[in-house]
Tab-separated table of C-alpha atoms in Angstrom:
chain	number	residue	atom	x	y	z
Q	9	MET	CA	34.078	-19.550	5.948
Q	10	SER	CA	37.554	-19.009	4.509
Q	11	ALA	CA	38.481	-21.228	1.595
Q	12	ASP	CA	41.334	-23.730	1.805
Q	13	LYS	CA	44.617	-22.026	0.942
Q	14	HIS	CA	45.406	-24.639	-1.699
Q	15	HIS	CA	42.003	-24.607	-3.360
Q	16	LYS	CA	40.952	-21.399	-5.056
Q	17	VAL	CA	37.181	-20.971	-4.932
Q	18	THR	CA	35.941	-18.676	-7.710
Q	19	GLN	CA	32.193	-18.750	-7.099
Q	20	GLN	CA	30.976	-17.373	-3.783
Q	21	PRO	CA	29.162	-20.116	-1.855
Q	22	GLN	CA	25.761	-19.630	-0.296
Q	23	LEU	CA	25.560	-19.538	3.480
Q	24	SER	CA	23.172	-21.434	5.727
Q	25	PHE	CA	20.343	-19.788	7.645
Q	26	TRP	CA	22.313	-19.947	10.904
Q	27	GLN	CA	25.437	-18.469	9.338
Q	28	ILE	CA	23.363	-15.511	8.135
Q	29	PHE	CA	21.682	-15.362	11.560
Q	30	ASN	CA	25.029	-15.162	13.369
Q	31	MET	CA	26.520	-12.524	11.074
Q	32	CYS	CA	23.435	-10.281	11.449
Q	33	PHE	CA	22.781	-10.849	15.179
Q	34	GLY	CA	25.101	-8.028	16.213
Q	35	PHE	CA	22.713	-5.562	14.615
Q	36	LEU	CA	20.257	-6.346	17.415
Q	37	GLY	CA	22.686	-4.802	19.877
Q	38	ILE	CA	23.606	-1.856	17.648
Q	39	GLN	CA	19.959	-1.017	17.121
Q	40	PHE	CA	19.299	-1.388	20.844
Q	41	GLY	CA	21.698	1.480	21.477
Q	42	PHE	CA	20.481	3.463	18.464
Q	43	ALA	CA	16.823	3.135	19.517
Q	44	LEU	CA	17.562	4.228	23.078
Q	45	GLN	CA	19.235	7.290	21.612
Q	46	ASN	CA	16.354	8.077	19.230
Q	47	ALA	CA	13.588	7.611	21.784
Q	48	ASN	CA	15.186	9.311	24.794
Q	49	VAL	CA	17.738	11.960	23.810
Q	50	SER	CA	15.124	14.645	23.064
Q	51	ARG	CA	13.619	13.853	26.466
Q	52	ILE	CA	17.046	14.199	28.102
Q	53	PHE	CA	17.652	17.490	26.316
Q	54	GLN	CA	14.279	18.906	27.411
Q	55	THR	CA	14.844	17.670	30.965
Q	56	LEU	CA	18.153	19.554	31.038
Q	57	GLY	CA	16.478	22.770	29.893
Q	58	ALA	CA	16.405	22.711	26.061
Q	59	ALA	CA	13.627	24.694	24.352
Q	60	ILE	CA	11.579	23.025	21.611
Q	61	ASP	CA	13.146	25.048	18.798
Q	62	ASP	CA	16.665	24.237	20.101
Q	63	ILE	CA	16.209	20.471	19.837
Q	64	PRO	CA	17.066	20.126	16.110
Q	65	ILE	CA	20.400	21.933	16.461
Q	66	LEU	CA	21.310	19.817	19.488
Q	67	TRP	CA	20.601	16.703	17.438
Q	68	ILE	CA	23.049	17.842	14.780
Q	69	ALA	CA	25.683	15.587	16.352
Q	70	ALA	CA	24.020	12.415	15.139
Q	71	PRO	CA	23.977	13.029	11.370
Q	72	LEU	CA	27.200	15.066	11.319
Q	73	THR	CA	29.222	12.319	12.961
Q	74	GLY	CA	27.742	9.812	10.514
Q	75	LEU	CA	28.735	12.046	7.597
Q	76	ILE	CA	32.345	12.087	8.781
Q	77	VAL	CA	32.795	8.693	10.384
Q	78	GLN	CA	31.089	6.265	8.007
Q	79	PRO	CA	33.117	6.862	4.823
Q	80	ILE	CA	36.326	6.920	6.874
Q	81	ILE	CA	35.498	3.617	8.569
Q	82	GLY	CA	34.311	2.202	5.237
Q	83	TYR	CA	37.592	3.096	3.551
Q	84	MET	CA	39.660	1.821	6.471
Q	85	SER	CA	37.792	-1.476	6.688
Q	86	ASP	CA	38.120	-1.974	2.914
Q	87	ASN	CA	41.876	-1.780	3.423
Q	88	THR	CA	42.113	-3.801	6.664
Q	89	TRP	CA	43.025	-7.444	6.973
Q	90	ASN	CA	44.354	-8.887	10.234
Q	91	ALA	CA	43.815	-11.827	12.559
Q	92	LEU	CA	40.297	-10.636	13.409
Q	93	GLY	CA	39.368	-10.057	9.774
Q	94	ARG	CA	38.290	-7.089	7.685
Q	95	ARG	CA	35.128	-5.667	9.273
Q	96	ARG	CA	35.124	-7.343	12.696
Q	97	PRO	CA	37.922	-5.196	14.205
Q	98	TYR	CA	35.630	-2.190	13.780
Q	99	PHE	CA	32.683	-4.087	15.276
Q	100	LEU	CA	34.769	-4.581	18.420
Q	101	ILE	CA	36.057	-1.003	18.683
Q	102	GLY	CA	32.580	0.428	18.083
Q	103	ALA	CA	30.952	-1.904	20.592
Q	104	VAL	CA	33.364	-1.000	23.401
Q	105	LEU	CA	33.057	2.755	22.815
Q	106	THR	CA	29.258	2.682	22.449
Q	107	THR	CA	28.813	0.636	25.619
Q	108	LEU	CA	30.844	3.145	27.606
Q	109	SER	CA	28.881	6.031	26.066
Q	110	LEU	CA	25.552	4.451	26.998
Q	111	PHE	CA	26.702	4.113	30.595
Q	112	ILE	CA	27.820	7.767	30.763
Q	113	MET	CA	25.111	9.586	28.753
Q	114	PRO	CA	22.284	9.520	31.370
Q	115	HIS	CA	24.629	11.064	33.957
Q	116	SER	CA	25.120	14.267	31.943
Q	117	PRO	CA	24.840	17.153	34.450
Q	118	THR	CA	24.203	19.901	31.884
Q	119	LEU	CA	22.635	20.313	28.459
Q	120	TRP	CA	25.899	20.900	26.640
Q	121	ILE	CA	27.589	17.910	28.194
Q	122	ALA	CA	24.620	15.815	27.039
Q	123	ALA	CA	25.011	17.264	23.525
Q	124	GLY	CA	28.711	16.407	23.595
Q	125	MET	CA	27.991	12.863	24.760
Q	126	LEU	CA	25.587	12.487	21.847
Q	127	TRP	CA	28.485	13.258	19.499
Q	128	ILE	CA	30.642	10.610	21.135
Q	129	MET	CA	27.888	8.006	21.330
Q	130	ASP	CA	26.792	8.463	17.736
Q	131	ALA	CA	30.354	8.323	16.439
Q	132	SER	CA	30.847	5.070	18.354
Q	133	ILE	CA	27.641	3.572	16.971
Q	134	ASN	CA	28.710	4.511	13.448
Q	135	ILE	CA	32.080	2.803	13.879
Q	136	ALA	CA	30.261	-0.475	14.521
Q	137	MET	CA	27.278	0.068	12.219
Q	138	GLU	CA	28.926	0.969	8.903
Q	139	PRO	CA	30.971	-2.237	8.495
Q	140	PHE	CA	27.868	-4.356	9.213
Q	141	ARG	CA	26.310	-3.203	5.923
Q	142	ALA	CA	29.491	-4.086	4.031
Q	143	PHE	CA	29.670	-7.388	5.949
Q	144	VAL	CA	26.556	-8.609	4.112
Q	145	GLY	CA	27.972	-7.564	0.747
Q	146	ASP	CA	31.272	-9.308	1.509
Q	147	ASN	CA	29.938	-12.595	2.814
Q	148	LEU	CA	26.810	-13.259	0.765
Q	149	PRO	CA	26.413	-13.907	-2.957
Q	150	LYS	CA	24.039	-11.563	-4.770
Q	151	SER	CA	21.247	-14.143	-4.639
Q	152	GLN	CA	21.258	-14.032	-0.811
Q	153	ARG	CA	21.835	-10.344	-0.138
Q	154	THR	CA	18.153	-9.456	0.039
Q	155	GLN	CA	17.777	-12.188	2.645
Q	156	GLY	CA	20.806	-10.851	4.521
Q	157	TYR	CA	19.571	-7.266	4.632
Q	158	ALA	CA	16.095	-8.472	5.572
Q	159	MET	CA	17.653	-10.444	8.447
Q	160	GLN	CA	19.422	-7.283	9.582
Q	161	SER	CA	16.088	-5.448	9.428
Q	162	PHE	CA	14.502	-8.187	11.529
Q	163	PHE	CA	17.119	-7.811	14.269
Q	164	ILE	CA	16.893	-4.030	14.023
Q	165	GLY	CA	13.165	-4.332	14.679
Q	166	ILE	CA	13.509	-6.726	17.594
Q	167	GLY	CA	16.298	-4.743	19.241
Q	168	ALA	CA	14.481	-1.458	18.840
Q	169	VAL	CA	11.198	-2.862	20.214
Q	170	VAL	CA	12.751	-3.787	23.523
Q	171	ALA	CA	14.976	-0.701	23.705
Q	172	SER	CA	12.173	1.761	22.939
Q	173	ALA	CA	9.872	0.131	25.483
Q	174	MET	CA	12.445	-0.114	28.258
Q	175	PRO	CA	11.597	3.103	30.180
Q	176	TYR	CA	7.862	2.326	29.975
Q	177	MET	CA	8.346	-1.266	31.120
Q	178	LEU	CA	10.643	-0.291	33.972
Q	179	THR	CA	8.052	2.190	35.236
Q	180	ASN	CA	4.884	0.159	34.714
Q	181	VAL	CA	6.181	-3.347	35.437
Q	182	PHE	CA	9.048	-2.793	37.872
Q	183	ASP	CA	7.823	0.445	39.460
Q	184	VAL	CA	10.980	2.420	38.614
Q	185	ALA	CA	10.428	6.200	38.826
Q	186	ASN	CA	9.936	8.007	35.529
Q	187	THR	CA	10.178	11.490	37.065
Q	188	ALA	CA	13.068	13.238	38.795
Q	189	ALA	CA	14.030	16.588	40.241
Q	190	ALA	CA	14.659	19.469	37.876
Q	191	GLY	CA	17.853	18.862	35.895
Q	192	ASP	CA	18.051	15.153	36.761
Q	193	ILE	CA	17.459	12.214	34.415
Q	194	ALA	CA	14.728	9.817	35.524
Q	195	ASP	CA	15.850	6.429	36.851
Q	196	SER	CA	13.793	4.632	34.192
Q	197	VAL	CA	15.948	6.253	31.503
Q	198	ARG	CA	19.232	5.678	33.355
Q	199	TYR	CA	18.624	1.950	33.872
Q	200	SER	CA	17.496	1.564	30.261
Q	201	PHE	CA	20.828	2.936	29.052
Q	202	TYR	CA	22.775	0.612	31.384
Q	203	PHE	CA	20.888	-2.427	30.109
Q	204	GLY	CA	21.303	-1.255	26.512
Q	205	GLY	CA	25.060	-1.019	26.864
Q	206	ALA	CA	25.268	-4.601	28.101
Q	207	VAL	CA	22.990	-5.940	25.333
Q	208	LEU	CA	24.954	-4.132	22.642
Q	209	PHE	CA	28.297	-5.505	23.779
Q	210	VAL	CA	27.046	-9.100	24.058
Q	211	ALA	CA	25.219	-9.098	20.706
Q	212	VAL	CA	28.094	-7.606	18.718
Q	213	GLY	CA	30.509	-9.915	20.528
Q	214	TRP	CA	28.457	-12.918	19.403
Q	215	THR	CA	28.775	-11.920	15.751
Q	216	ILE	CA	32.510	-11.375	16.155
Q	217	ILE	CA	33.189	-14.825	17.609
Q	218	SER	CA	30.639	-16.799	15.543
Q	219	SER	CA	31.347	-15.374	12.066
Q	220	LYS	CA	34.330	-15.453	9.751
Q	221	GLU	CA	35.297	-13.377	6.740
Q	222	TYR	CA	36.703	-13.967	3.263
Q	223	SER	CA	40.204	-12.696	2.608
Q	224	PRO	CA	40.753	-9.884	0.077
Q	225	GLU	CA	42.167	-12.455	-2.349
Q	226	GLU	CA	39.044	-14.599	-2.102
Q	227	LEU	CA	36.777	-11.606	-2.583
Q	228	ALA	CA	38.764	-10.567	-5.662
Q	229	SER	CA	38.353	-14.074	-7.049
Q	230	PHE	CA	34.589	-14.012	-6.470
Q	231	GLU	CA	34.294	-10.611	-8.114
Q	232	GLN	CA	36.336	-11.635	-11.124
Q	233	HIS	CA	33.988	-14.562	-11.569
Q	234	ALA	CA	30.942	-12.309	-11.261
Q	235	LYS	CA	32.440	-9.794	-13.758
Q	236	HIS	CA	30.632	-6.730	-12.455
Q	237	SER	CA	33.343	-4.307	-11.302
Q	238	GLN	CA	34.773	-3.078	-14.607
Q	239	SER	CA	32.248	-0.326	-15.348
Q	240	ILE	CA	32.792	1.477	-12.060
Q	241	GLU	CA	36.576	1.669	-12.156
Q	242	ASN	CA	36.634	2.945	-15.757
Q	243	THR	CA	34.542	6.000	-14.883
Q	244	ASN	CA	37.106	7.591	-12.527
Q	245	ASN	CA	38.030	10.425	-14.882
Q	246	ARG	CA	37.118	13.695	-13.140
Q	247	SER	CA	39.891	16.102	-14.094
Q	248	HIS	CA	42.012	18.592	-12.194
Q	249	LYS	CA	40.163	21.474	-13.874
Q	250	GLN	CA	36.744	20.068	-12.942
Q	251	TYR	CA	37.761	19.726	-9.302
Q	252	GLN	CA	39.258	23.209	-9.249
Q	253	THR	CA	36.225	24.856	-10.855
Q	254	GLY	CA	33.799	22.927	-8.678
Q	255	GLY	CA	35.687	23.834	-5.524
Q	256	ILE	CA	35.589	27.557	-6.324
Q	257	ILE	CA	31.870	27.459	-7.172
Q	258	TRP	CA	30.937	25.677	-3.937
Q	259	MET	CA	33.012	28.090	-1.846
Q	260	VAL	CA	31.440	31.132	-3.509
Q	261	ILE	CA	27.911	29.786	-2.993
Q	262	GLY	CA	28.674	28.927	0.632
Q	263	ALA	CA	30.167	32.362	1.278
Q	264	ILE	CA	27.181	34.161	-0.276
Q	265	PHE	CA	24.770	32.013	1.728
Q	266	THR	CA	26.676	32.710	4.963
Q	267	ALA	CA	26.747	36.445	4.233
Q	268	ALA	CA	22.992	36.398	3.641
Q	269	ILE	CA	22.422	34.738	7.015
Q	270	ILE	CA	24.507	37.441	8.720
Q	271	THR	CA	23.151	40.478	6.889
Q	272	GLN	CA	19.506	39.391	6.815
Q	273	ASP	CA	19.571	38.129	10.401
Q	274	LEU	CA	18.297	34.708	9.331
Q	275	ASP	CA	17.939	31.710	11.652
Q	276	LYS	CA	21.392	30.774	12.949
Q	277	GLN	CA	20.657	27.083	12.403
Q	278	LEU	CA	21.093	27.786	8.674
Q	279	TYR	CA	24.834	28.118	9.332
Q	280	ILE	CA	24.893	24.318	9.271
Q	281	LEU	CA	23.972	24.401	5.592
Q	282	SER	CA	26.069	27.392	4.549
Q	283	ILE	CA	29.242	26.152	6.232
Q	284	GLY	CA	28.655	22.651	4.866
Q	285	ILE	CA	28.326	24.020	1.318
Q	286	PHE	CA	31.477	26.118	1.724
Q	287	ALA	CA	33.461	23.202	3.208
Q	288	PHE	CA	32.850	21.024	0.147
Q	289	GLY	CA	34.843	23.572	-1.874
Q	290	PRO	CA	38.227	23.085	-0.156
Q	291	LEU	CA	37.745	19.320	-0.374
Q	292	GLN	CA	37.538	19.588	-4.154
Q	293	LEU	CA	40.524	21.934	-4.293
Q	294	PHE	CA	42.448	19.365	-2.261
Q	295	CYS	CA	41.584	16.734	-4.881
Q	296	ALA	CA	42.683	19.082	-7.672
Q	297	ARG	CA	46.015	19.582	-5.936
Q	298	LYS	CA	46.451	15.831	-5.517
Q	299	LEU	CA	45.940	15.311	-9.244
Q	300	THR	CA	48.677	17.816	-10.059
Q	301	GLN	CA	51.099	15.854	-7.880
Q	302	THR	CA	50.543	12.488	-9.542
Q	303	SER	CA	50.135	11.060	-12.985
Q	304	LEU	CA	46.622	11.294	-14.377
Q	305	CYS	CA	46.713	7.607	-15.271
Q	306	GLU	CA	43.724	5.779	-13.816
Q	307	ASN	CA	45.861	3.313	-11.860
Q	308	LYS	CA	47.516	6.190	-9.965
Q	309	ARG	CA	44.337	7.769	-8.550
Q	310	GLU	CA	43.797	5.152	-5.871
Q	311	ASN	CA	47.261	5.897	-4.461
Q	312	ASN	CA	46.272	9.466	-3.534
Q	313	GLY	CA	45.105	8.620	-0.027
Q	314	MET	CA	41.850	8.190	1.853
Q	315	LEU	CA	40.434	11.715	1.602
Q	316	PHE	CA	41.020	11.974	-2.141
Q	317	ASN	CA	39.516	8.553	-2.814
Q	318	VAL	CA	36.373	9.198	-0.756
Q	319	VAL	CA	35.675	12.468	-2.610
Q	320	ASP	CA	36.670	10.957	-5.973
Q	321	ASP	CA	34.383	7.964	-5.469
Q	322	LEU	CA	31.565	10.333	-4.518
Q	323	PHE	CA	31.779	11.878	-8.001
Q	324	HIS	CA	31.867	8.475	-9.682
Q	325	MET	CA	28.954	6.692	-8.049
Q	326	PRO	CA	27.131	4.054	-10.077
Q	327	LYS	CA	23.975	5.348	-11.761
Q	328	ALA	CA	21.712	3.259	-9.528
Q	329	MET	CA	23.411	4.719	-6.472
Q	330	GLN	CA	22.779	8.271	-7.706
Q	331	GLN	CA	19.088	7.557	-8.180
Q	332	LEU	CA	18.755	5.764	-4.866
Q	333	ALA	CA	20.353	8.803	-3.210
Q	334	VAL	CA	17.178	10.764	-4.032
Q	335	VAL	CA	15.051	7.998	-2.529
Q	336	GLN	CA	17.118	8.035	0.660
Q	337	PHE	CA	17.118	11.825	0.905
Q	338	PHE	CA	13.353	12.170	1.261
Q	339	ALA	CA	12.987	9.059	3.433
Q	340	TRP	CA	15.570	10.134	5.997
Q	341	PHE	CA	14.321	13.712	6.196
Q	342	ALA	CA	10.997	12.183	7.227
Q	343	LEU	CA	12.583	9.823	9.743
Q	344	PHE	CA	14.631	12.579	11.373
Q	345	ALA	CA	11.510	14.734	11.726
Q	346	MET	CA	9.770	11.814	13.408
Q	347	TRP	CA	12.627	10.975	15.765
Q	348	ILE	CA	13.236	14.473	17.089
Q	349	TYR	CA	9.655	15.735	17.214
Q	350	THR	CA	7.402	12.799	18.145
Q	351	THR	CA	7.887	13.293	21.888
Q	352	ALA	CA	7.145	17.024	21.666
Q	353	ALA	CA	4.265	16.438	19.235
Q	354	VAL	CA	2.505	13.775	21.308
Q	355	THR	CA	2.977	15.479	24.679
Q	356	SER	CA	1.726	18.842	23.366
Q	357	HIS	CA	-0.951	17.700	20.908
Q	358	HIS	CA	-2.339	14.662	22.738
Q	359	TYR	CA	-1.379	15.263	26.392
Q	360	ALA	CA	-1.750	19.079	26.270
Q	361	THR	CA	1.476	19.886	28.118
Q	362	SER	CA	5.034	21.038	27.476
Q	363	ASP	CA	6.020	21.017	31.170
Q	364	VAL	CA	8.838	18.470	31.341
Q	365	LEU	CA	8.408	18.136	35.111
Q	366	SER	CA	4.713	17.246	34.902
Q	367	GLN	CA	3.356	13.732	35.219
Q	368	ALA	CA	1.388	14.179	31.980
Q	369	TYR	CA	4.512	15.046	30.004
Q	370	ASN	CA	6.465	12.067	31.323
Q	371	ASP	CA	3.521	9.716	30.787
Q	372	GLY	CA	3.331	10.981	27.213
Q	373	ALA	CA	7.082	10.583	26.737
Q	374	ASP	CA	6.885	7.018	28.038
Q	375	TRP	CA	4.037	6.326	25.606
Q	376	VAL	CA	6.193	7.621	22.744
Q	377	GLY	CA	8.752	5.009	23.744
Q	378	MET	CA	6.049	2.366	23.406
Q	379	LEU	CA	5.008	3.784	20.023
Q	380	PHE	CA	8.600	3.588	18.837
Q	381	ALA	CA	8.725	0.031	20.149
Q	382	SER	CA	5.552	-0.811	18.231
Q	383	TYR	CA	6.759	0.502	14.873
Q	384	ASN	CA	9.973	-1.454	15.287
Q	385	GLY	CA	7.937	-4.543	16.146
Q	386	PHE	CA	5.879	-4.097	13.007
Q	387	ALA	CA	9.145	-3.580	11.119
Q	388	ALA	CA	10.351	-7.009	12.288
Q	389	ILE	CA	7.171	-8.519	10.863
Q	390	ALA	CA	7.514	-6.462	7.681
Q	391	ALA	CA	11.087	-7.739	7.217
Q	392	ILE	CA	9.627	-11.225	6.819
Q	393	ILE	CA	6.862	-10.080	4.446
Q	394	ILE	CA	8.865	-7.746	2.178
Q	395	PRO	CA	10.829	-10.434	0.250
Q	396	PHE	CA	7.583	-12.255	-0.570
Q	397	LEU	CA	5.805	-9.039	-1.565
Q	398	ALA	CA	8.731	-8.135	-3.821
Q	399	LYS	CA	8.344	-11.414	-5.685
Q	400	VAL	CA	4.696	-10.602	-6.387
Q	401	VAL	CA	4.762	-6.885	-7.321
Q	402	GLY	CA	8.479	-6.193	-7.798
Q	403	ILE	CA	11.006	-4.635	-5.449
Q	404	LYS	CA	10.410	-1.011	-6.503
Q	405	LEU	CA	6.616	-1.112	-6.147
Q	406	THR	CA	7.073	-2.884	-2.811
Q	407	HIS	CA	9.093	0.067	-1.564
Q	408	THR	CA	6.512	2.533	-2.898
Q	409	ILE	CA	3.680	0.764	-1.082
Q	410	ASN	CA	5.619	0.689	2.164
Q	411	MET	CA	6.596	4.351	1.969
Q	412	PHE	CA	3.003	5.410	1.363
Q	413	LEU	CA	1.891	3.356	4.362
Q	414	GLY	CA	4.491	5.141	6.490
Q	415	GLY	CA	3.692	8.589	5.136
Q	416	LEU	CA	-0.034	8.268	5.730
Q	417	GLY	CA	0.715	6.943	9.213
Q	418	LEU	CA	2.740	10.025	10.177
Q	419	ILE	CA	0.139	12.414	8.773
Q	420	SER	CA	-2.632	10.660	10.711
Q	421	PHE	CA	-1.025	11.687	14.034
Q	422	MET	CA	-2.615	15.080	13.555
Q	423	PHE	CA	-6.123	13.642	13.247
Q	424	ILE	CA	-6.110	10.879	15.863
Q	425	GLU	CA	-7.314	12.375	19.144
Q	426	ASP	CA	-6.958	9.408	21.493
Q	427	PRO	CA	-3.261	8.759	22.202
Q	428	ASN	CA	-4.080	5.122	22.927
Q	429	GLN	CA	-4.892	4.724	19.221
Q	430	LEU	CA	-1.563	6.063	17.983
Q	431	TRP	CA	-0.151	2.555	17.683
Q	432	ILE	CA	-2.326	2.039	14.582
Q	433	PRO	CA	-0.399	4.411	12.259
Q	434	MET	CA	2.787	2.848	13.586
Q	435	ILE	CA	1.933	-0.234	11.519
Q	436	GLY	CA	2.568	1.782	8.370
Q	437	VAL	CA	5.641	3.456	9.853
Q	438	GLY	CA	7.033	0.023	10.707
Q	439	PHE	CA	6.632	-1.222	7.137
Q	440	ALA	CA	8.312	1.932	5.831
Q	441	TRP	CA	11.193	1.567	8.303
Q	442	ALA	CA	11.831	-2.067	7.398
Q	443	SER	CA	11.741	-1.178	3.714
Q	444	ILE	CA	14.159	1.749	4.128
Q	445	LEU	CA	16.631	-0.522	5.919
Q	446	SER	CA	16.583	-3.291	3.329
Q	447	VAL	CA	15.239	-2.450	-0.134
Q	448	PRO	CA	17.671	0.354	-1.143
Q	449	TYR	CA	20.635	-1.767	-0.021
Q	450	ALA	CA	19.343	-4.820	-1.880
Q	451	MET	CA	18.926	-2.706	-5.034
Q	452	LEU	CA	22.369	-1.139	-4.643
Q	453	SER	CA	24.542	-4.109	-3.687
Q	454	SER	CA	25.031	-5.573	-7.178
Q	455	ALA	CA	26.359	-2.228	-8.474
Q	456	LEU	CA	29.269	-2.045	-6.001
Q	457	PRO	CA	32.744	-3.595	-6.403
Q	458	ALA	CA	33.849	-5.840	-3.537
Q	459	LYS	CA	37.090	-3.976	-2.886
Q	460	LYS	CA	35.180	-0.698	-2.397
Q	461	MET	CA	32.056	-2.052	-0.740
Q	462	GLY	CA	32.768	-0.301	2.554
Q	463	VAL	CA	33.654	3.136	1.200
Q	464	TYR	CA	30.691	3.206	-1.200
Q	465	LEU	CA	28.273	2.233	1.550
Q	466	GLY	CA	29.870	4.955	3.671
Q	467	ILE	CA	29.313	7.444	0.846
Q	468	PHE	CA	25.739	6.183	0.484
Q	469	ASN	CA	25.324	7.261	4.087
Q	470	PHE	CA	25.819	10.870	2.900
Q	471	PHE	CA	22.293	10.703	1.526
Q	472	ILE	CA	21.050	9.612	4.914
Q	473	VAL	CA	23.006	12.312	6.732
Q	474	ILE	CA	22.486	15.314	4.431
Q	475	PRO	CA	18.680	15.288	4.761
Q	476	GLN	CA	19.068	15.040	8.532
Q	477	LEU	CA	21.402	18.049	8.516
Q	478	LEU	CA	18.858	19.890	6.384
Q	479	ALA	CA	16.063	18.909	8.757
Q	480	ALA	CA	18.107	20.050	11.755
Q	481	SER	CA	18.732	23.361	9.988
Q	482	ILE	CA	15.243	24.243	8.815
Q	483	LEU	CA	12.620	22.268	10.746
Q	484	GLY	CA	12.697	24.559	13.760
Q	485	LEU	CA	12.493	27.580	11.457
Q	486	LEU	CA	9.611	26.091	9.446
Q	487	LEU	CA	7.620	25.292	12.559
Q	488	THR	CA	8.161	28.761	13.992
Q	489	VAL	CA	7.385	30.687	10.800
Q	490	PHE	CA	4.569	28.635	9.283
Q	491	PHE	CA	3.049	26.506	12.047
Q	492	ASP	CA	3.169	28.669	15.184
Q	493	GLY	CA	5.803	26.395	16.726
Q	494	GLN	CA	3.484	23.364	16.854
Q	495	PRO	CA	5.630	20.209	16.573
Q	496	ILE	CA	2.752	18.052	15.278
Q	497	TYR	CA	3.296	19.644	11.852
Q	498	ALA	CA	6.825	18.223	11.723
Q	499	LEU	CA	5.228	14.779	11.590
Q	500	VAL	CA	2.842	15.874	8.831
Q	501	LEU	CA	5.748	17.241	6.776
Q	502	GLY	CA	7.667	14.026	7.394
Q	503	GLY	CA	4.723	12.013	6.092
Q	504	VAL	CA	4.645	14.003	2.863
Q	505	PHE	CA	8.386	13.526	2.333
Q	506	MET	CA	8.065	9.802	2.967
Q	507	MET	CA	5.519	9.474	0.159
Q	508	VAL	CA	7.745	11.505	-2.181
Q	509	SER	CA	10.480	8.945	-1.495
Q	510	GLY	CA	8.073	6.198	-2.467
Q	511	ILE	CA	7.460	7.882	-5.812
Q	512	ALA	CA	11.172	8.512	-6.450
Q	513	VAL	CA	12.084	4.817	-6.209
Q	514	LEU	CA	9.934	4.092	-9.269
Q	515	PHE	CA	12.454	6.012	-11.399
Q	516	VAL	CA	15.486	3.979	-10.327
Q	517	LYS	CA	16.978	2.022	-13.221
Q	518	GLN	CA	17.914	-1.447	-12.093
Q	519	ASP	CA	19.619	-4.399	-13.724
Q	520	ASN	CA	17.788	-7.700	-13.537
């Protein structure tokens, strides 16, 4: 893929179908591990003694590690160039760590060890996952990026189908036990995690050895030819005073919120929000201090280190990125509600049990794995349809349609009595999932400069993580206070938020 050293290529060439296939294939393995986590971790937590209203706080590891890890890895990969390339070194590190985590996770002897392993596993997945998004932006011209992200969505769907169905298939096809003694993880779950670790390592390894990357000099040449980076770099003008004032305001709000939680004896899960709000204050004060130590000239700001540049870039996002952040916020709140509550919702609402040792509960949990497999299968189909639909009705209306299909699907869980019919709303959920994984990135990619592709995509992940942190903080409280602790209402609320996301995308301003 690299250009000849003596021939400077200024226009980024298009890649063949198989080149795009190879560079996206690793996402099959990453999603295999991610889907095993989504479909089975709540089950593992409940098996090890977690109460329903404790599940959201235990899941906090997943979004929190993404919030921290992705912008760091994005920044580091933007500034990496070695024999393996720019993004591929992080593919390799993430693949090794995630494979080991998948082997260890189902052997957790206690609830808190399982929660700790979730932190490690999710951090490892994020190390590999974040550079894959930037990989498409690096290697494909703008005219092919929609195809590249759609290809990633296709592999995400395929990988998740098999991963989500693994425990069910092992039990019903290979007669592997799906129940175990109290405090033990069922063999069907253990073997699924072993297989997932192997698939992840092989798939990511294939992308590493079959794909190449452009050098930073080549990418700079392509970007200069495209002439689309100037507007972003000229907006980096947030002053020392603005950072200082903002830092104080965020710390005061966070402190007041924390005091209210203590004095009013509010739900302790709200500490996630109050501490997060407070913590953003010192980050801004750090940036203010950095600006006092260096010249305020624009060309000096990027020399202030990783932490400063991540926060500084957050305040200088392109307009389209700011608007798409709202779209992502509502979509990922809905997804997190679905991931952490579908098992509890289906087993209690459709199988009439919350006894994790009962056959009915484990049959219901296995069926949830099949439902998750089905929506990912429909997402693989949707990934093929979405580019054609976008040509007919436009990319924004395409996303709106898909989000409404997903939202109505989640809401319908409350009204469908026969669990065998729950695969039907998963058609809509699958279309929404495929759209979430491709359309916002396709809309965003042309607004990002090549040399900051990784860090901006890492920052974009904030608006995936923050709604998940919010959901982890308040969903348990909402269910307890307003819905008598019935988890089925988490899916209804998620459906409403998904449709709000579909409306929000209509307000995104987009260049042709």
